[in-house]
C-alpha angles and dihedrals in degrees: 000000000000118000126212119191127197108198124182120215101177103075091267132300094084095124097261091146093061092048092048090048089054094046095043092077090072097038132095094200129028118190146171116220099184147359131055144240096300104118112010130188139237121233127189119207111181107312095338126095122206127192112207127185108162108001111087113250089237086085086079094051099075128259100003126141105238114200127195099198138214095267094061129097115223136190102209089208092056092041094052091045091051092049090049092050092049093046090047088054090055098260116144106236096173091106096054109112126194116200115237085223095059112118117248122229106220127194092259090057090057093048091047090051093050094042091051091052091049092048092051092054111177090005092058116137094229097240121174090245092236096125096249098131095046091047089060 
């Protein structure tokens, strides 16, 4: 089986989601190996628009296994909400797999992230405040 990797090298926000969405049509498995729900991406399929943050966009490309791997950080609250929104829109989410080795973002990670940004003031990194850095 051929493997295609999409790797970002710009601290996120490079447009990886759109590329993965394009490539997913020819894939059997679409996975995330790292990162979290910090940026997200919007995918249009026909006349419907989907906003994804943690679930791989391959979920919209038919019967693909979509894996959220052990190097990711996941807020279960966000993950469950995203699955519910997709399911409510008629998307089959039964082939979305979350590794039992994925790191969990807990409420204190989010608070630590936001407190750190506040403390840095003008020198703040500009994180999304979702606890991703502290969870790692």
